[in-house]
Amino acid sequence: MGVSAVKYYAALLDWAMKNVGKEGPLYFDCGVIRHNHFRSVELDHQLTETGTTDMFRIGQKGKVIELEDILATFSAVSNNELLREVKNCGGRTYDHEGFRVSSDGKTLKMVWGS
């Protein structure tokens, strides 16, 4: 892990801690699918069949967000084999370049570059 990654993780932790205790839901937009334009038709079909998207809901409507909700969502994203396959297809290198928070503060978006 490079030094710049620590900055990204600190921003992620800051966002998470600011949202613990707020009413849900929140959202995490990993951006992996949207950023990779080199997916095969077969992979697109798998994404459609499984309902896999870039957007993950954190917590439930009307319920208070707990740190466990946020951690469970990030674990689900990081353990998603189909998203990993999308990220690795096409022979291009994709670099995580940080996070952006939506104007309403409810959605955390990953920023990717290549």
PDB file of N, CA and C in Angstrom:
ATOM      1  N   MET A   1       0.854  -1.177   0.000  1.00  0.00           N
ATOM      2  CA  MET A   1       0.000   0.000   0.000  1.00  0.00           C
ATOM      3  C   MET A   1       0.893   1.231   0.000  1.00  0.00           C
ATOM      4  N   GLY A   2       0.645   2.120  -0.924  1.00  0.00           N
ATOM      5  CA  GLY A   2       1.429   3.344  -1.012  1.00  0.00           C
ATOM      6  C   GLY A   2       0.939   4.407  -0.041  1.00  0.00           C
ATOM      7  N   VAL A   3       1.745   5.418   0.127  1.00  0.00           N
ATOM      8  CA  VAL A   3       1.400   6.511   1.025  1.00  0.00           C
ATOM      9  C   VAL A   3       0.118   7.201   0.571  1.00  0.00           C
ATOM     10  N   SER A   4      -0.068   7.353  -0.728  1.00  0.00           N
ATOM     11  CA  SER A   4      -1.283   8.019  -1.215  1.00  0.00           C
ATOM     12  C   SER A   4      -2.533   7.225  -0.848  1.00  0.00           C
ATOM     13  N   ALA A   5      -2.423   5.905  -0.763  1.00  0.00           N
ATOM     14  CA  ALA A   5      -3.568   5.089  -0.391  1.00  0.00           C
ATOM     15  C   ALA A   5      -4.023   5.398   1.030  1.00  0.00           C
ATOM     16  N   VAL A   6      -3.093   5.714   1.910  1.00  0.00           N
ATOM     17  CA  VAL A   6      -3.447   6.057   3.284  1.00  0.00           C
ATOM     18  C   VAL A   6      -4.363   7.279   3.295  1.00  0.00           C
ATOM     19  N   LYS A   7      -4.079   8.238   2.417  1.00  0.00           N
ATOM     20  CA  LYS A   7      -4.920   9.439   2.313  1.00  0.00           C
ATOM     21  C   LYS A   7      -6.349   9.052   1.917  1.00  0.00           C
ATOM     22  N   TYR A   8      -6.480   8.114   0.986  1.00  0.00           N
ATOM     23  CA  TYR A   8      -7.799   7.681   0.544  1.00  0.00           C
ATOM     24  C   TYR A   8      -8.544   6.948   1.659  1.00  0.00           C
ATOM     25  N   TYR A   9      -7.835   6.111   2.371  1.00  0.00           N
ATOM     26  CA  TYR A   9      -8.471   5.367   3.462  1.00  0.00           C
ATOM     27  C   TYR A   9      -8.872   6.298   4.596  1.00  0.00           C
ATOM     28  N   ALA A  10      -8.084   7.324   4.826  1.00  0.00           N
ATOM     29  CA  ALA A  10      -8.433   8.315   5.854  1.00  0.00           C
ATOM     30  C   ALA A  10      -9.717   9.051   5.456  1.00  0.00           C
ATOM     31  N   ALA A  11      -9.856   9.395   4.176  1.00  0.00           N
ATOM     32  CA  ALA A  11     -11.071  10.061   3.696  1.00  0.00           C
ATOM     33  C   ALA A  11     -12.273   9.130   3.832  1.00  0.00           C
ATOM     34  N   LEU A  12     -12.072   7.871   3.532  1.00  0.00           N
ATOM     35  CA  LEU A  12     -13.134   6.880   3.661  1.00  0.00           C
ATOM     36  C   LEU A  12     -13.573   6.743   5.120  1.00  0.00           C
ATOM     37  N   LEU A  13     -12.618   6.650   6.011  1.00  0.00           N
ATOM     38  CA  LEU A  13     -12.924   6.543   7.437  1.00  0.00           C
ATOM     39  C   LEU A  13     -13.635   7.797   7.939  1.00  0.00           C
ATOM     40  N   ASP A  14     -13.183   8.965   7.486  1.00  0.00           N
ATOM     41  CA  ASP A  14     -13.814  10.218   7.876  1.00  0.00           C
ATOM     42  C   ASP A  14     -15.278  10.238   7.455  1.00  0.00           C
ATOM     43  N   TRP A  15     -15.560   9.870   6.215  1.00  0.00           N
ATOM     44  CA  TRP A  15     -16.939   9.833   5.721  1.00  0.00           C
ATOM     45  C   TRP A  15     -17.759   8.846   6.545  1.00  0.00           C
ATOM     46  N   ALA A  16     -17.199   7.679   6.798  1.00  0.00           N
ATOM     47  CA  ALA A  16     -17.924   6.658   7.559  1.00  0.00           C
ATOM     48  C   ALA A  16     -18.279   7.167   8.954  1.00  0.00           C
ATOM     49  N   MET A  17     -17.309   7.729   9.637  1.00  0.00           N
ATOM     50  CA  MET A  17     -17.554   8.170  11.010  1.00  0.00           C
ATOM     51  C   MET A  17     -18.541   9.336  11.078  1.00  0.00           C
ATOM     52  N   LYS A  18     -18.548  10.188  10.064  1.00  0.00           N
ATOM     53  CA  LYS A  18     -19.507  11.296  10.021  1.00  0.00           C
ATOM     54  C   LYS A  18     -20.935  10.799   9.791  1.00  0.00           C
ATOM     55  N   ASN A  19     -21.084   9.604   9.241  1.00  0.00           N
ATOM     56  CA  ASN A  19     -22.411   9.102   8.903  1.00  0.00           C
ATOM     57  C   ASN A  19     -22.958   8.077   9.887  1.00  0.00           C
ATOM     58  N   VAL A  20     -22.125   7.574  10.773  1.00  0.00           N
ATOM     59  CA  VAL A  20     -22.619   6.674  11.810  1.00  0.00           C
ATOM     60  C   VAL A  20     -23.596   7.474  12.681  1.00  0.00           C
ATOM     61  N   GLY A  21     -24.765   6.899  12.899  1.00  0.00           N
ATOM     62  CA  GLY A  21     -25.784   7.562  13.713  1.00  0.00           C
ATOM     63  C   GLY A  21     -26.805   8.343  12.907  1.00  0.00           C
ATOM     64  N   LYS A  22     -26.550   8.531  11.610  1.00  0.00           N
ATOM     65  CA  LYS A  22     -27.523   9.227  10.759  1.00  0.00           C
ATOM     66  C   LYS A  22     -28.551   8.230  10.246  1.00  0.00           C
ATOM     67  N   GLU A  23     -29.680   8.773   9.806  1.00  0.00           N
ATOM     68  CA  GLU A  23     -30.736   7.921   9.265  1.00  0.00           C
ATOM     69  C   GLU A  23     -30.354   7.406   7.891  1.00  0.00           C
ATOM     70  N   GLY A  24     -30.608   6.138   7.639  1.00  0.00           N
ATOM     71  CA  GLY A  24     -30.296   5.517   6.353  1.00  0.00           C
ATOM     72  C   GLY A  24     -31.440   5.659   5.366  1.00  0.00           C
ATOM     73  N   PRO A  25     -31.211   5.227   4.166  1.00  0.00           N
ATOM     74  CA  PRO A  25     -29.978   4.579   3.750  1.00  0.00           C
ATOM     75  C   PRO A  25     -28.948   5.567   3.207  1.00  0.00           C
ATOM     76  N   LEU A  26     -27.724   5.086   3.146  1.00  0.00           N
ATOM     77  CA  LEU A  26     -26.641   5.755   2.425  1.00  0.00           C
ATOM     78  C   LEU A  26     -26.284   4.862   1.249  1.00  0.00           C
ATOM     79  N   TYR A  27     -25.389   5.345   0.392  1.00  0.00           N
ATOM     80  CA  TYR A  27     -25.015   4.554  -0.781  1.00  0.00           C
ATOM     81  C   TYR A  27     -23.511   4.640  -1.019  1.00  0.00           C
ATOM     82  N   PHE A  28     -22.980   3.547  -1.567  1.00  0.00           N
ATOM     83  CA  PHE A  28     -21.582   3.496  -1.989  1.00  0.00           C
ATOM     84  C   PHE A  28     -21.572   3.147  -3.460  1.00  0.00           C
ATOM     85  N   ASP A  29     -20.997   4.018  -4.272  1.00  0.00           N
ATOM     86  CA  ASP A  29     -20.895   3.829  -5.721  1.00  0.00           C
ATOM     87  C   ASP A  29     -19.448   3.488  -6.034  1.00  0.00           C
ATOM     88  N   CYS A  30     -19.188   2.195  -6.295  1.00  0.00           N
ATOM     89  CA  CYS A  30     -17.800   1.771  -6.522  1.00  0.00           C
ATOM     90  C   CYS A  30     -17.288   2.184  -7.902  1.00  0.00           C
ATOM     91  N   GLY A  31     -18.164   2.418  -8.874  1.00  0.00           N
ATOM     92  CA  GLY A  31     -17.771   2.918 -10.186  1.00  0.00           C
ATOM     93  C   GLY A  31     -16.999   1.952 -11.069  1.00  0.00           C
ATOM     94  N   VAL A  32     -16.833   0.713 -10.642  1.00  0.00           N
ATOM     95  CA  VAL A  32     -16.023  -0.251 -11.390  1.00  0.00           C
ATOM     96  C   VAL A  32     -16.634  -0.558 -12.751  1.00  0.00           C
ATOM     97  N   ILE A  33     -17.925  -0.814 -12.775  1.00  0.00           N
ATOM     98  CA  ILE A  33     -18.585  -1.184 -14.037  1.00  0.00           C
ATOM     99  C   ILE A  33     -18.625   0.006 -14.984  1.00  0.00           C
ATOM    100  N   ARG A  34     -19.028   1.144 -14.473  1.00  0.00           N
ATOM    101  CA  ARG A  34     -19.146   2.349 -15.313  1.00  0.00           C
ATOM    102  C   ARG A  34     -17.799   2.750 -15.912  1.00  0.00           C
ATOM    103  N   HIS A  35     -16.723   2.536 -15.170  1.00  0.00           N
ATOM    104  CA  HIS A  35     -15.408   2.977 -15.638  1.00  0.00           C
ATOM    105  C   HIS A  35     -14.785   2.040 -16.663  1.00  0.00           C
ATOM    106  N   ASN A  36     -15.143   0.772 -16.650  1.00  0.00           N
ATOM    107  CA  ASN A  36     -14.517  -0.184 -17.565  1.00  0.00           C
ATOM    108  C   ASN A  36     -15.362  -0.356 -18.819  1.00  0.00           C
ATOM    109  N   HIS A  37     -14.891   0.220 -19.901  1.00  0.00           N
ATOM    110  CA  HIS A  37     -15.616   0.170 -21.179  1.00  0.00           C
ATOM    111  C   HIS A  37     -15.227  -1.028 -22.025  1.00  0.00           C
ATOM    112  N   PHE A  38     -14.373  -1.912 -21.506  1.00  0.00           N
ATOM    113  CA  PHE A  38     -13.848  -3.028 -22.289  1.00  0.00           C
ATOM    114  C   PHE A  38     -14.436  -4.362 -21.857  1.00  0.00           C
ATOM    115  N   ARG A  39     -15.646  -4.333 -21.306  1.00  0.00           N
ATOM    116  CA  ARG A  39     -16.296  -5.563 -20.872  1.00  0.00           C
ATOM    117  C   ARG A  39     -16.760  -6.353 -22.081  1.00  0.00           C
ATOM    118  N   SER A  40     -16.756  -7.676 -21.935  1.00  0.00           N
ATOM    119  CA  SER A  40     -17.272  -8.542 -22.991  1.00  0.00           C
ATOM    120  C   SER A  40     -18.795  -8.591 -22.906  1.00  0.00           C
ATOM    121  N   VAL A  41     -19.411  -9.034 -23.979  1.00  0.00           N
ATOM    122  CA  VAL A  41     -20.862  -9.202 -23.998  1.00  0.00           C
ATOM    123  C   VAL A  41     -21.259 -10.230 -22.944  1.00  0.00           C
ATOM    124  N   GLU A  42     -20.456 -11.275 -22.809  1.00  0.00           N
ATOM    125  CA  GLU A  42     -20.732 -12.314 -21.812  1.00  0.00           C
ATOM    126  C   GLU A  42     -20.709 -11.740 -20.393  1.00  0.00           C
ATOM    127  N   LEU A  43     -19.726 -10.909 -20.116  1.00  0.00           N
ATOM    128  CA  LEU A  43     -19.625 -10.297 -18.795  1.00  0.00           C
ATOM    129  C   LEU A  43     -20.798  -9.347 -18.545  1.00  0.00           C
ATOM    130  N   ASP A  44     -21.183  -8.574 -19.552  1.00  0.00           N
ATOM    131  CA  ASP A  44     -22.364  -7.705 -19.412  1.00  0.00           C
ATOM    132  C   ASP A  44     -23.615  -8.534 -19.127  1.00  0.00           C
ATOM    133  N   HIS A  45     -23.714  -9.681 -19.786  1.00  0.00           N
ATOM    134  CA  HIS A  45     -24.859 -10.574 -19.562  1.00  0.00           C
ATOM    135  C   HIS A  45     -24.857 -11.074 -18.115  1.00  0.00           C
ATOM    136  N   GLN A  46     -23.699 -11.454 -17.587  1.00  0.00           N
ATOM    137  CA  GLN A  46     -23.599 -11.904 -16.198  1.00  0.00           C
ATOM    138  C   GLN A  46     -23.995 -10.791 -15.233  1.00  0.00           C
ATOM    139  N   LEU A  47     -23.569  -9.567 -15.518  1.00  0.00           N
ATOM    140  CA  LEU A  47     -23.922  -8.433 -14.670  1.00  0.00           C
ATOM    141  C   LEU A  47     -25.437  -8.238 -14.642  1.00  0.00           C
ATOM    142  N   THR A  48     -26.062  -8.326 -15.813  1.00  0.00           N
ATOM    143  CA  THR A  48     -27.512  -8.166 -15.919  1.00  0.00           C
ATOM    144  C   THR A  48     -28.236  -9.293 -15.187  1.00  0.00           C
ATOM    145  N   GLU A  49     -27.796 -10.537 -15.422  1.00  0.00           N
ATOM    146  CA  GLU A  49     -28.441 -11.701 -14.801  1.00  0.00           C
ATOM    147  C   GLU A  49     -28.383 -11.640 -13.276  1.00  0.00           C
ATOM    148  N   THR A  50     -27.269 -11.191 -12.751  1.00  0.00           N
ATOM    149  CA  THR A  50     -27.092 -11.173 -11.296  1.00  0.00           C
ATOM    150  C   THR A  50     -27.570  -9.872 -10.661  1.00  0.00           C
ATOM    151  N   GLY A  51     -27.907  -8.892 -11.495  1.00  0.00           N
ATOM    152  CA  GLY A  51     -28.334  -7.600 -10.961  1.00  0.00           C
ATOM    153  C   GLY A  51     -27.194  -6.808 -10.340  1.00  0.00           C
ATOM    154  N   THR A  52     -25.970  -7.131 -10.726  1.00  0.00           N
ATOM    155  CA  THR A  52     -24.794  -6.466 -10.168  1.00  0.00           C
ATOM    156  C   THR A  52     -24.660  -5.074 -10.765  1.00  0.00           C
ATOM    157  N   THR A  53     -24.530  -4.080  -9.907  1.00  0.00           N
ATOM    158  CA  THR A  53     -24.340  -2.699 -10.331  1.00  0.00           C
ATOM    159  C   THR A  53     -23.210  -2.084  -9.518  1.00  0.00           C
ATOM    160  N   ASP A  54     -22.887  -0.843  -9.817  1.00  0.00           N
ATOM    161  CA  ASP A  54     -21.877  -0.101  -9.074  1.00  0.00           C
ATOM    162  C   ASP A  54     -22.409   0.395  -7.732  1.00  0.00           C
ATOM    163  N   MET A  55     -23.711   0.431  -7.564  1.00  0.00           N
ATOM    164  CA  MET A  55     -24.331   1.068  -6.400  1.00  0.00           C
ATOM    165  C   MET A  55     -24.689   0.036  -5.325  1.00  0.00           C
ATOM    166  N   PHE A  56     -24.237   0.314  -4.115  1.00  0.00           N
ATOM    167  CA  PHE A  56     -24.519  -0.538  -2.973  1.00  0.00           C
ATOM    168  C   PHE A  56     -25.203   0.294  -1.890  1.00  0.00           C
ATOM    169  N   ARG A  57     -26.291  -0.227  -1.366  1.00  0.00           N
ATOM    170  CA  ARG A  57     -27.013   0.470  -0.303  1.00  0.00           C
ATOM    171  C   ARG A  57     -26.370   0.143   1.044  1.00  0.00           C
ATOM    172  N   ILE A  58     -26.278   1.165   1.880  1.00  0.00           N
ATOM    173  CA  ILE A  58     -25.754   1.005   3.237  1.00  0.00           C
ATOM    174  C   ILE A  58     -26.895   1.286   4.198  1.00  0.00           C
ATOM    175  N   GLY A  59     -27.291   0.285   4.970  1.00  0.00           N
ATOM    176  CA  GLY A  59     -28.349   0.463   5.950  1.00  0.00           C
ATOM    177  C   GLY A  59     -29.725   0.429   5.318  1.00  0.00           C
ATOM    178  N   GLN A  60     -30.708   0.672   6.155  1.00  0.00           N
ATOM    179  CA  GLN A  60     -32.103   0.594   5.747  1.00  0.00           C
ATOM    180  C   GLN A  60     -32.790   1.945   5.914  1.00  0.00           C
ATOM    181  N   LYS A  61     -33.830   2.164   5.118  1.00  0.00           N
ATOM    182  CA  LYS A  61     -34.592   3.406   5.209  1.00  0.00           C
ATOM    183  C   LYS A  61     -35.196   3.550   6.607  1.00  0.00           C
ATOM    184  N   GLY A  62     -34.973   4.728   7.171  1.00  0.00           N
ATOM    185  CA  GLY A  62     -35.549   5.037   8.458  1.00  0.00           C
ATOM    186  C   GLY A  62     -34.806   4.461   9.655  1.00  0.00           C
ATOM    187  N   LYS A  63     -33.747   3.704   9.418  1.00  0.00           N
ATOM    188  CA  LYS A  63     -32.965   3.133  10.521  1.00  0.00           C
ATOM    189  C   LYS A  63     -31.628   3.842  10.621  1.00  0.00           C
ATOM    190  N   VAL A  64     -31.122   3.922  11.828  1.00  0.00           N
ATOM    191  CA  VAL A  64     -29.848   4.587  12.077  1.00  0.00           C
ATOM    192  C   VAL A  64     -28.707   3.754  11.502  1.00  0.00           C
ATOM    193  N   ILE A  65     -27.788   4.423  10.813  1.00  0.00           N
ATOM    194  CA  ILE A  65     -26.610   3.763  10.247  1.00  0.00           C
ATOM    195  C   ILE A  65     -25.639   3.433  11.375  1.00  0.00           C
ATOM    196  N   GLU A  66     -25.197   2.190  11.377  1.00  0.00           N
ATOM    197  CA  GLU A  66     -24.182   1.754  12.337  1.00  0.00           C
ATOM    198  C   GLU A  66     -22.902   1.459  11.577  1.00  0.00           C
ATOM    199  N   LEU A  67     -21.783   1.526  12.259  1.00  0.00           N
ATOM    200  CA  LEU A  67     -20.494   1.243  11.624  1.00  0.00           C
ATOM    201  C   LEU A  67     -20.508  -0.137  10.971  1.00  0.00           C
ATOM    202  N   GLU A  68     -21.185  -1.085  11.591  1.00  0.00           N
ATOM    203  CA  GLU A  68     -21.270  -2.439  11.027  1.00  0.00           C
ATOM    204  C   GLU A  68     -21.955  -2.439   9.658  1.00  0.00           C
ATOM    205  N   ASP A  69     -22.934  -1.544   9.459  1.00  0.00           N
ATOM    206  CA  ASP A  69     -23.602  -1.438   8.155  1.00  0.00           C
ATOM    207  C   ASP A  69     -22.609  -1.018   7.080  1.00  0.00           C
ATOM    208  N   ILE A  70     -21.792  -0.042   7.417  1.00  0.00           N
ATOM    209  CA  ILE A  70     -20.805   0.469   6.466  1.00  0.00           C
ATOM    210  C   ILE A  70     -19.755  -0.597   6.175  1.00  0.00           C
ATOM    211  N   LEU A  71     -19.260  -1.240   7.215  1.00  0.00           N
ATOM    212  CA  LEU A  71     -18.239  -2.280   7.036  1.00  0.00           C
ATOM    213  C   LEU A  71     -18.775  -3.461   6.239  1.00  0.00           C
ATOM    214  N   ALA A  72     -20.027  -3.845   6.483  1.00  0.00           N
ATOM    215  CA  ALA A  72     -20.631  -4.956   5.737  1.00  0.00           C
ATOM    216  C   ALA A  72     -20.730  -4.628   4.251  1.00  0.00           C
ATOM    217  N   THR A  73     -21.062  -3.392   3.943  1.00  0.00           N
ATOM    218  CA  THR A  73     -21.162  -2.982   2.535  1.00  0.00           C
ATOM    219  C   THR A  73     -19.802  -2.995   1.868  1.00  0.00           C
ATOM    220  N   PHE A  74     -18.804  -2.432   2.521  1.00  0.00           N
ATOM    221  CA  PHE A  74     -17.459  -2.427   1.930  1.00  0.00           C
ATOM    222  C   PHE A  74     -16.920  -3.844   1.777  1.00  0.00           C
ATOM    223  N   SER A  75     -17.235  -4.728   2.707  1.00  0.00           N
ATOM    224  CA  SER A  75     -16.824  -6.128   2.583  1.00  0.00           C
ATOM    225  C   SER A  75     -17.513  -6.785   1.391  1.00  0.00           C
ATOM    226  N   ALA A  76     -18.806  -6.493   1.211  1.00  0.00           N
ATOM    227  CA  ALA A  76     -19.546  -7.059   0.075  1.00  0.00           C
ATOM    228  C   ALA A  76     -18.946  -6.607  -1.248  1.00  0.00           C
ATOM    229  N   VAL A  77     -18.563  -5.348  -1.339  1.00  0.00           N
ATOM    230  CA  VAL A  77     -17.948  -4.837  -2.566  1.00  0.00           C
ATOM    231  C   VAL A  77     -16.600  -5.519  -2.798  1.00  0.00           C
ATOM    232  N   SER A  78     -15.769  -5.574  -1.771  1.00  0.00           N
ATOM    233  CA  SER A  78     -14.424  -6.119  -1.946  1.00  0.00           C
ATOM    234  C   SER A  78     -14.427  -7.620  -2.195  1.00  0.00           C
ATOM    235  N   ASN A  79     -15.477  -8.315  -1.779  1.00  0.00           N
ATOM    236  CA  ASN A  79     -15.551  -9.764  -1.983  1.00  0.00           C
ATOM    237  C   ASN A  79     -16.356 -10.154  -3.218  1.00  0.00           C
ATOM    238  N   ASN A  80     -16.819  -9.192  -3.982  1.00  0.00           N
ATOM    239  CA  ASN A  80     -17.645  -9.471  -5.150  1.00  0.00           C
ATOM    240  C   ASN A  80     -16.749  -9.894  -6.314  1.00  0.00           C
ATOM    241  N   GLU A  81     -16.786 -11.177  -6.627  1.00  0.00           N
ATOM    242  CA  GLU A  81     -15.926 -11.736  -7.682  1.00  0.00           C
ATOM    243  C   GLU A  81     -16.239 -11.146  -9.059  1.00  0.00           C
ATOM    244  N   LEU A  82     -17.510 -10.885  -9.328  1.00  0.00           N
ATOM    245  CA  LEU A  82     -17.892 -10.338 -10.630  1.00  0.00           C
ATOM    246  C   LEU A  82     -17.336  -8.926 -10.811  1.00  0.00           C
ATOM    247  N   LEU A  83     -17.384  -8.113  -9.769  1.00  0.00           N
ATOM    248  CA  LEU A  83     -16.783  -6.776  -9.853  1.00  0.00           C
ATOM    249  C   LEU A  83     -15.273  -6.870 -10.056  1.00  0.00           C
ATOM    250  N   ARG A  84     -14.655  -7.814  -9.397  1.00  0.00           N
ATOM    251  CA  ARG A  84     -13.213  -8.015  -9.564  1.00  0.00           C
ATOM    252  C   ARG A  84     -12.889  -8.404 -11.011  1.00  0.00           C
ATOM    253  N   GLU A  85     -13.741  -9.256 -11.581  1.00  0.00           N
ATOM    254  CA  GLU A  85     -13.554  -9.667 -12.971  1.00  0.00           C
ATOM    255  C   GLU A  85     -13.701  -8.470 -13.921  1.00  0.00           C
ATOM    256  N   VAL A  86     -14.687  -7.626 -13.669  1.00  0.00           N
ATOM    257  CA  VAL A  86     -14.878  -6.424 -14.485  1.00  0.00           C
ATOM    258  C   VAL A  86     -13.650  -5.525 -14.391  1.00  0.00           C
ATOM    259  N   LYS A  87     -13.160  -5.310 -13.174  1.00  0.00           N
ATOM    260  CA  LYS A  87     -12.001  -4.443 -12.976  1.00  0.00           C
ATOM    261  C   LYS A  87     -10.777  -4.958 -13.724  1.00  0.00           C
ATOM    262  N   ASN A  88     -10.627  -6.276 -13.792  1.00  0.00           N
ATOM    263  CA  ASN A  88      -9.424  -6.865 -14.389  1.00  0.00           C
ATOM    264  C   ASN A  88      -9.533  -7.156 -15.878  1.00  0.00           C
ATOM    265  N   CYS A  89     -10.697  -6.991 -16.475  1.00  0.00           N
ATOM    266  CA  CYS A  89     -10.821  -7.316 -17.900  1.00  0.00           C
ATOM    267  C   CYS A  89     -10.350  -6.156 -18.775  1.00  0.00           C
ATOM    268  N   GLY A  90     -10.002  -6.463 -19.983  1.00  0.00           N
ATOM    269  CA  GLY A  90      -9.669  -5.434 -20.958  1.00  0.00           C
ATOM    270  C   GLY A  90      -8.210  -5.076 -21.056  1.00  0.00           C
ATOM    271  N   GLY A  91      -7.380  -5.596 -20.168  1.00  0.00           N
ATOM    272  CA  GLY A  91      -5.951  -5.362 -20.274  1.00  0.00           C
ATOM    273  C   GLY A  91      -5.488  -3.966 -19.910  1.00  0.00           C
ATOM    274  N   ARG A  92      -6.371  -3.162 -19.342  1.00  0.00           N
ATOM    275  CA  ARG A  92      -5.986  -1.819 -18.918  1.00  0.00           C
ATOM    276  C   ARG A  92      -5.775  -1.793 -17.421  1.00  0.00           C
ATOM    277  N   THR A  93      -4.936  -0.896 -16.987  1.00  0.00           N
ATOM    278  CA  THR A  93      -4.725  -0.700 -15.562  1.00  0.00           C
ATOM    279  C   THR A  93      -5.644   0.414 -15.092  1.00  0.00           C
ATOM    280  N   TYR A  94      -6.354   0.143 -14.014  1.00  0.00           N
ATOM    281  CA  TYR A  94      -7.237   1.140 -13.423  1.00  0.00           C
ATOM    282  C   TYR A  94      -6.713   1.477 -12.042  1.00  0.00           C
ATOM    283  N   ASP A  95      -6.595   2.745 -11.778  1.00  0.00           N
ATOM    284  CA  ASP A  95      -6.083   3.198 -10.496  1.00  0.00           C
ATOM    285  C   ASP A  95      -7.162   3.956  -9.743  1.00  0.00           C
ATOM    286  N   HIS A  96      -7.289   3.600  -8.479  1.00  0.00           N
ATOM    287  CA  HIS A  96      -8.204   4.318  -7.615  1.00  0.00           C
ATOM    288  C   HIS A  96      -7.593   5.683  -7.322  1.00  0.00           C
ATOM    289  N   GLU A  97      -8.357   6.746  -7.527  1.00  0.00           N
ATOM    290  CA  GLU A  97      -7.841   8.103  -7.363  1.00  0.00           C
ATOM    291  C   GLU A  97      -8.551   8.881  -6.266  1.00  0.00           C
ATOM    292  N   GLY A  98      -9.302   8.180  -5.414  1.00  0.00           N
ATOM    293  CA  GLY A  98      -9.937   8.869  -4.309  1.00  0.00           C
ATOM    294  C   GLY A  98     -11.433   8.660  -4.261  1.00  0.00           C
ATOM    295  N   PHE A  99     -12.083   9.528  -3.484  1.00  0.00           N
ATOM    296  CA  PHE A  99     -13.526   9.459  -3.276  1.00  0.00           C
ATOM    297  C   PHE A  99     -14.130  10.842  -3.454  1.00  0.00           C
ATOM    298  N   ARG A 100     -15.399  10.849  -3.884  1.00  0.00           N
ATOM    299  CA  ARG A 100     -16.185  12.078  -3.909  1.00  0.00           C
ATOM    300  C   ARG A 100     -17.485  11.798  -3.175  1.00  0.00           C
ATOM    301  N   VAL A 101     -17.961  12.791  -2.499  1.00  0.00           N
ATOM    302  CA  VAL A 101     -19.224  12.674  -1.782  1.00  0.00           C
ATOM    303  C   VAL A 101     -20.269  13.477  -2.548  1.00  0.00           C
ATOM    304  N   SER A 102     -21.440  12.898  -2.718  1.00  0.00           N
ATOM    305  CA  SER A 102     -22.524  13.593  -3.420  1.00  0.00           C
ATOM    306  C   SER A 102     -22.918  14.840  -2.655  1.00  0.00           C
ATOM    307  N   SER A 103     -23.593  15.750  -3.343  1.00  0.00           N
ATOM    308  CA  SER A 103     -23.959  17.026  -2.731  1.00  0.00           C
ATOM    309  C   SER A 103     -24.869  16.860  -1.514  1.00  0.00           C
ATOM    310  N   ASP A 104     -25.668  15.793  -1.486  1.00  0.00           N
ATOM    311  CA  ASP A 104     -26.528  15.574  -0.321  1.00  0.00           C
ATOM    312  C   ASP A 104     -25.811  14.792   0.784  1.00  0.00           C
ATOM    313  N   GLY A 105     -24.562  14.368   0.516  1.00  0.00           N
ATOM    314  CA  GLY A 105     -23.760  13.667   1.513  1.00  0.00           C
ATOM    315  C   GLY A 105     -24.128  12.211   1.715  1.00  0.00           C
ATOM    316  N   LYS A 106     -25.098  11.706   0.952  1.00  0.00           N
ATOM    317  CA  LYS A 106     -25.580  10.345   1.163  1.00  0.00           C
ATOM    318  C   LYS A 106     -24.892   9.292   0.303  1.00  0.00           C
ATOM    319  N   THR A 107     -24.128   9.712  -0.705  1.00  0.00           N
ATOM    320  CA  THR A 107     -23.485   8.743  -1.592  1.00  0.00           C
ATOM    321  C   THR A 107     -21.982   9.033  -1.650  1.00  0.00           C
ATOM    322  N   LEU A 108     -21.218   7.993  -1.384  1.00  0.00           N
ATOM    323  CA  LEU A 108     -19.775   8.046  -1.513  1.00  0.00           C
ATOM    324  C   LEU A 108     -19.401   7.374  -2.822  1.00  0.00           C
ATOM    325  N   LYS A 109     -18.698   8.095  -3.700  1.00  0.00           N
ATOM    326  CA  LYS A 109     -18.343   7.587  -5.021  1.00  0.00           C
ATOM    327  C   LYS A 109     -16.842   7.392  -5.121  1.00  0.00           C
ATOM    328  N   MET A 110     -16.432   6.223  -5.623  1.00  0.00           N
ATOM    329  CA  MET A 110     -15.028   5.978  -5.899  1.00  0.00           C
ATOM    330  C   MET A 110     -14.665   6.691  -7.200  1.00  0.00           C
ATOM    331  N   VAL A 111     -13.494   7.258  -7.260  1.00  0.00           N
ATOM    332  CA  VAL A 111     -12.999   7.922  -8.466  1.00  0.00           C
ATOM    333  C   VAL A 111     -11.897   7.050  -9.040  1.00  0.00           C
ATOM    334  N   TRP A 112     -12.010   6.758 -10.333  1.00  0.00           N
ATOM    335  CA  TRP A 112     -11.045   5.899 -11.019  1.00  0.00           C
ATOM    336  C   TRP A 112     -10.355   6.662 -12.135  1.00  0.00           C
ATOM    337  N   GLY A 113      -9.134   6.287 -12.392  1.00  0.00           N
ATOM    338  CA  GLY A 113      -8.370   6.808 -13.516  1.00  0.00           C
ATOM    339  C   GLY A 113      -7.648   5.661 -14.184  1.00  0.00           C
ATOM    340  N   SER A 114      -7.064   5.928 -15.315  1.00  0.00           N
ATOM    341  CA  SER A 114      -6.319   4.858 -15.993  1.00  0.00           C
ATOM    342  C   SER A 114      -5.039   5.411 -16.569  1.00  0.00           C
TER     343      SER A 114
END
